[in-house]
Amino acid sequence: MVQCVRDIMTGTPVSVETGALVTDVARLMRDEDIGVVLVTREDHLLGLVSDRDLVVRGLAEGSDPQEMTVADLCTEEPITITPDDDLERAVALMRQHAIRRLPVVEGDALVGVISIGDLAMEIDRKSALGDISSASPST
């Protein structure tokens, strides 16, 4: 049986508006134990910002995180997938674009996120990535 993205996606994605300060987004990532926050304007997906973006595009460039917004750092027009797409399509998109997370959209609505960890746990829990992804985060 072919599974759909909706079967394993995280259905309540964390999002912020474009004017959110980078420091607030970093705290949100810490508090929610996530590596990506979706960037929206009036509930429409505009982009995403990852923990790596905060470091590489923000801190490493010497920008002041107290004055920087996610609009300054986010990846605009991210590759997306629909909840009805099959998991093979998700894997193919991640491989083709060398990305680890895909926002899930239905029409104009943002409905979830699927990550490489989600796929690894579903496809092969015994793989190294599946094993790591299923482990509880340590503090």
Tab-separated table of N, CA and C in Angstrom, residues 48-126:
chain	number	residue	atom	x	y	z
A	48	LEU	N	10.730	29.584	4.446
A	48	LEU	CA	11.051	28.892	5.679
A	48	LEU	C	12.432	29.313	6.132
A	49	VAL	N	12.645	29.210	7.427
A	49	VAL	CA	13.950	29.516	8.005
A	49	VAL	C	14.336	28.345	8.901
A	50	SER	N	15.550	27.863	8.705
A	50	SER	CA	16.035	26.726	9.486
A	50	SER	C	17.044	27.203	10.524
A	51	ASP	N	17.351	26.315	11.451
A	51	ASP	CA	18.368	26.647	12.434
A	51	ASP	C	19.697	26.934	11.737
A	52	ARG	N	19.969	26.231	10.662
A	52	ARG	CA	21.191	26.473	9.894
A	52	ARG	C	21.177	27.863	9.245
A	53	ASP	N	20.021	28.280	8.740
A	53	ASP	CA	19.902	29.625	8.168
A	53	ASP	C	20.247	30.685	9.209
A	54	LEU	N	19.776	30.485	10.444
A	54	LEU	CA	20.058	31.458	11.505
A	54	LEU	C	21.556	31.628	11.701
A	55	VAL	N	22.277	30.524	11.633
A	55	VAL	CA	23.727	30.571	11.856
A	55	VAL	C	24.468	31.060	10.616
A	56	VAL	N	24.222	30.425	9.476
A	56	VAL	CA	25.002	30.701	8.270
A	56	VAL	C	24.646	32.039	7.627
A	57	ARG	N	23.368	32.351	7.527
A	57	ARG	CA	22.949	33.597	6.872
A	57	ARG	C	22.879	34.771	7.836
A	58	GLY	N	22.827	34.501	9.113
A	58	GLY	CA	22.684	35.560	10.103
A	58	GLY	C	23.931	35.780	10.917
A	59	LEU	N	24.162	34.926	11.879
A	59	LEU	CA	25.267	35.115	12.817
A	59	LEU	C	26.633	35.132	12.143
A	60	ALA	N	26.870	34.230	11.215
A	60	ALA	CA	28.171	34.159	10.555
A	60	ALA	C	28.471	35.405	9.733
A	61	GLU	N	27.444	36.099	9.303
A	61	GLU	CA	27.631	37.326	8.533
A	61	GLU	C	27.837	38.546	9.433
A	62	GLY	N	27.717	38.351	10.740
A	62	GLY	CA	27.937	39.441	11.678
A	62	GLY	C	26.734	40.344	11.881
A	63	SER	N	25.584	39.938	11.402
A	63	SER	CA	24.378	40.743	11.571
A	63	SER	C	23.925	40.706	13.022
A	64	ASP	N	23.249	41.756	13.452
A	64	ASP	CA	22.743	41.844	14.815
A	64	ASP	C	21.412	41.098	14.894
A	65	PRO	N	21.370	39.956	15.596
A	65	PRO	CA	20.142	39.166	15.644
A	65	PRO	C	18.996	39.889	16.356
A	66	GLN	N	19.299	40.922	17.126
A	66	GLN	CA	18.251	41.683	17.806
A	66	GLN	C	17.501	42.603	16.836
A	67	GLU	N	18.084	42.831	15.659
A	67	GLU	CA	17.465	43.729	14.681
A	67	GLU	C	17.050	43.022	13.396
A	68	MET	N	17.454	41.780	13.243
A	68	MET	CA	17.200	41.033	12.023
A	68	MET	C	15.852	40.314	12.113
A	69	THR	N	15.115	40.304	11.018
A	69	THR	CA	13.848	39.572	10.972
A	69	THR	C	14.023	38.308	10.131
A	70	VAL	N	13.069	37.404	10.240
A	70	VAL	CA	13.150	36.175	9.445
A	70	VAL	C	13.064	36.469	7.957
A	71	ALA	N	12.455	37.571	7.591
A	71	ALA	CA	12.388	37.942	6.175
A	71	ALA	C	13.793	38.152	5.607
A	72	ASP	N	14.738	38.540	6.478
A	72	ASP	CA	16.123	38.755	6.039
A	72	ASP	C	16.850	37.440	5.763
A	73	LEU	N	16.391	36.358	6.344
A	73	LEU	CA	17.122	35.088	6.294
A	73	LEU	C	16.409	33.940	5.613
A	74	CYS	N	15.112	34.054	5.431
A	74	CYS	CA	14.353	32.874	5.004
A	74	CYS	C	14.618	32.502	3.551
A	75	THR	N	14.435	31.228	3.290
A	75	THR	CA	14.442	30.708	1.933
A	75	THR	C	13.061	30.987	1.371
A	76	GLU	N	13.012	31.821	0.349
A	76	GLU	CA	11.724	32.202	-0.226
A	76	GLU	C	11.272	31.172	-1.258
A	77	GLU	N	9.967	31.099	-1.441
A	77	GLU	CA	9.361	30.184	-2.402
A	77	GLU	C	9.911	28.765	-2.266
A	78	PRO	N	9.737	28.167	-1.090
A	78	PRO	CA	10.276	26.820	-0.884
A	78	PRO	C	9.557	25.777	-1.739
A	79	ILE	N	10.250	24.685	-1.981
A	79	ILE	CA	9.651	23.540	-2.656
A	79	ILE	C	8.591	22.990	-1.706
A	80	THR	N	7.411	22.692	-2.228
A	80	THR	CA	6.320	22.188	-1.396
A	80	THR	C	5.784	20.875	-1.952
A	81	ILE	N	4.923	20.264	-1.179
A	81	ILE	CA	4.280	19.012	-1.559
A	81	ILE	C	2.852	19.070	-1.039
A	82	THR	N	1.981	18.242	-1.587
A	82	THR	CA	0.596	18.209	-1.108
A	82	THR	C	0.404	17.004	-0.184
A	83	PRO	N	-0.603	17.044	0.650
A	83	PRO	CA	-0.836	15.920	1.558
A	83	PRO	C	-1.201	14.620	0.838
A	84	ASP	N	-1.700	14.722	-0.380
A	84	ASP	CA	-2.097	13.532	-1.123
A	84	ASP	C	-0.975	12.939	-1.975
A	85	ASP	N	0.172	13.622	-2.050
A	85	ASP	CA	1.313	13.053	-2.777
A	85	ASP	C	1.813	11.825	-2.032
A	86	ASP	N	2.404	10.890	-2.775
A	86	ASP	CA	2.921	9.699	-2.110
A	86	ASP	C	4.324	9.970	-1.555
A	87	LEU	N	4.763	9.087	-0.670
A	87	LEU	CA	6.054	9.269	-0.004
A	87	LEU	C	7.217	9.213	-0.982
A	88	GLU	N	7.073	8.451	-2.059
A	88	GLU	CA	8.135	8.386	-3.067
A	88	GLU	C	8.379	9.759	-3.683
A	89	ARG	N	7.325	10.519	-3.892
A	89	ARG	CA	7.480	11.879	-4.435
A	89	ARG	C	8.215	12.758	-3.433
A	90	ALA	N	7.901	12.624	-2.159
A	90	ALA	CA	8.592	13.409	-1.126
A	90	ALA	C	10.085	13.094	-1.133
A	91	VAL	N	10.421	11.823	-1.189
A	91	VAL	CA	11.827	11.414	-1.226
A	91	VAL	C	12.506	11.979	-2.473
A	92	ALA	N	11.841	11.874	-3.612
A	92	ALA	CA	12.415	12.359	-4.872
A	92	ALA	C	12.666	13.867	-4.820
A	93	LEU	N	11.721	14.626	-4.281
A	93	LEU	CA	11.902	16.080	-4.182
A	93	LEU	C	13.054	16.442	-3.248
A	94	MET	N	13.124	15.757	-2.109
A	94	MET	CA	14.221	16.027	-1.174
A	94	MET	C	15.565	15.706	-1.807
A	95	ARG	N	15.624	14.601	-2.508
A	95	ARG	CA	16.874	14.208	-3.164
A	95	ARG	C	17.229	15.200	-4.273
A	96	GLN	N	16.269	15.521	-5.123
A	96	GLN	CA	16.508	16.409	-6.264
A	96	GLN	C	16.976	17.790	-5.828
A	97	HIS	N	16.398	18.308	-4.748
A	97	HIS	CA	16.706	19.673	-4.316
A	97	HIS	C	17.644	19.724	-3.110
A	98	ALA	N	18.121	18.567	-2.662
A	98	ALA	CA	19.035	18.469	-1.515
A	98	ALA	C	18.485	19.222	-0.303
A	99	ILE	N	17.241	18.899	0.054
A	99	ILE	CA	16.592	19.538	1.199
A	99	ILE	C	16.135	18.474	2.189
A	100	ARG	N	15.919	18.899	3.428
A	100	ARG	CA	15.569	17.962	4.494
A	100	ARG	C	14.122	18.072	4.955
A	101	ARG	N	13.448	19.145	4.544
A	101	ARG	CA	12.067	19.366	4.986
A	101	ARG	C	11.253	19.940	3.840
A	102	LEU	N	9.978	19.536	3.797
A	102	LEU	CA	9.059	20.047	2.787
A	102	LEU	C	7.799	20.568	3.467
A	103	PRO	N	7.465	21.838	3.244
A	103	PRO	CA	6.160	22.304	3.699
A	103	PRO	C	5.069	21.581	2.910
A	104	VAL	N	3.979	21.254	3.588
A	104	VAL	CA	2.858	20.568	2.953
A	104	VAL	C	1.725	21.576	2.808
A	105	VAL	N	1.268	21.770	1.566
A	105	VAL	CA	0.221	22.748	1.289
A	105	VAL	C	-0.948	22.088	0.579
A	106	GLU	N	-2.119	22.603	0.890
A	106	GLU	CA	-3.339	22.147	0.222
A	106	GLU	C	-4.002	23.410	-0.312
A	107	GLY	N	-3.933	23.572	-1.640
A	107	GLY	CA	-4.367	24.842	-2.219
A	107	GLY	C	-3.414	25.922	-1.748
A	108	ASP	N	-3.949	26.978	-1.151
A	108	ASP	CA	-3.109	28.039	-0.585
A	108	ASP	C	-2.819	27.832	0.892
A	109	ALA	N	-3.420	26.812	1.485
A	109	ALA	CA	-3.313	26.625	2.932
A	109	ALA	C	-2.107	25.770	3.309
A	110	LEU	N	-1.372	26.224	4.291
A	110	LEU	CA	-0.269	25.477	4.872
A	110	LEU	C	-0.866	24.472	5.855
A	111	VAL	N	-0.614	23.180	5.631
A	111	VAL	CA	-1.256	22.168	6.472
A	111	VAL	C	-0.280	21.272	7.226
A	112	GLY	N	1.009	21.370	6.933
A	112	GLY	CA	1.952	20.513	7.635
A	112	GLY	C	3.371	20.665	7.127
A	113	VAL	N	4.215	19.789	7.651
A	113	VAL	CA	5.621	19.704	7.246
A	113	VAL	C	5.989	18.225	7.271
A	114	ILE	N	6.798	17.810	6.317
A	114	ILE	CA	7.345	16.455	6.336
A	114	ILE	C	8.855	16.582	6.265
A	115	SER	N	9.539	15.803	7.088
A	115	SER	CA	10.998	15.896	7.156
A	115	SER	C	11.645	14.584	6.722
A	116	ILE	N	12.921	14.671	6.470
A	116	ILE	CA	13.679	13.474	6.112
A	116	ILE	C	13.652	12.478	7.270
A	117	GLY	N	13.607	12.974	8.497
A	117	GLY	CA	13.502	12.093	9.657
A	117	GLY	C	12.177	11.352	9.686
A	118	ASP	N	11.082	12.061	9.346
A	118	ASP	CA	9.769	11.409	9.271
A	118	ASP	C	9.810	10.261	8.267
A	119	LEU	N	10.412	10.522	7.114
A	119	LEU	CA	10.491	9.508	6.067
A	119	LEU	C	11.369	8.338	6.499
A	120	ALA	N	12.486	8.640	7.137
A	120	ALA	CA	13.399	7.583	7.568
A	120	ALA	C	12.729	6.660	8.572
A	121	MET	N	11.967	7.233	9.502
A	121	MET	CA	11.283	6.411	10.506
A	121	MET	C	10.187	5.559	9.865
A	122	GLU	N	9.547	6.077	8.844
A	122	GLU	CA	8.462	5.345	8.201
A	122	GLU	C	8.989	4.262	7.264
A	123	ILE	N	10.027	4.586	6.517
A	123	ILE	CA	10.528	3.670	5.493
A	123	ILE	C	11.425	2.581	6.086
A	124	ASP	N	12.310	2.973	7.016
A	124	ASP	CA	13.222	1.982	7.603
A	124	ASP	C	13.691	2.451	8.965
A	125	ARG	N	12.921	2.116	9.995
A	125	ARG	CA	13.258	2.512	11.376
A	125	ARG	C	14.613	1.982	11.825
A	126	LYS	N	15.075	0.896	11.218
A	126	LYS	CA	16.333	0.288	11.640
A	126	LYS	C	17.542	0.906	10.964
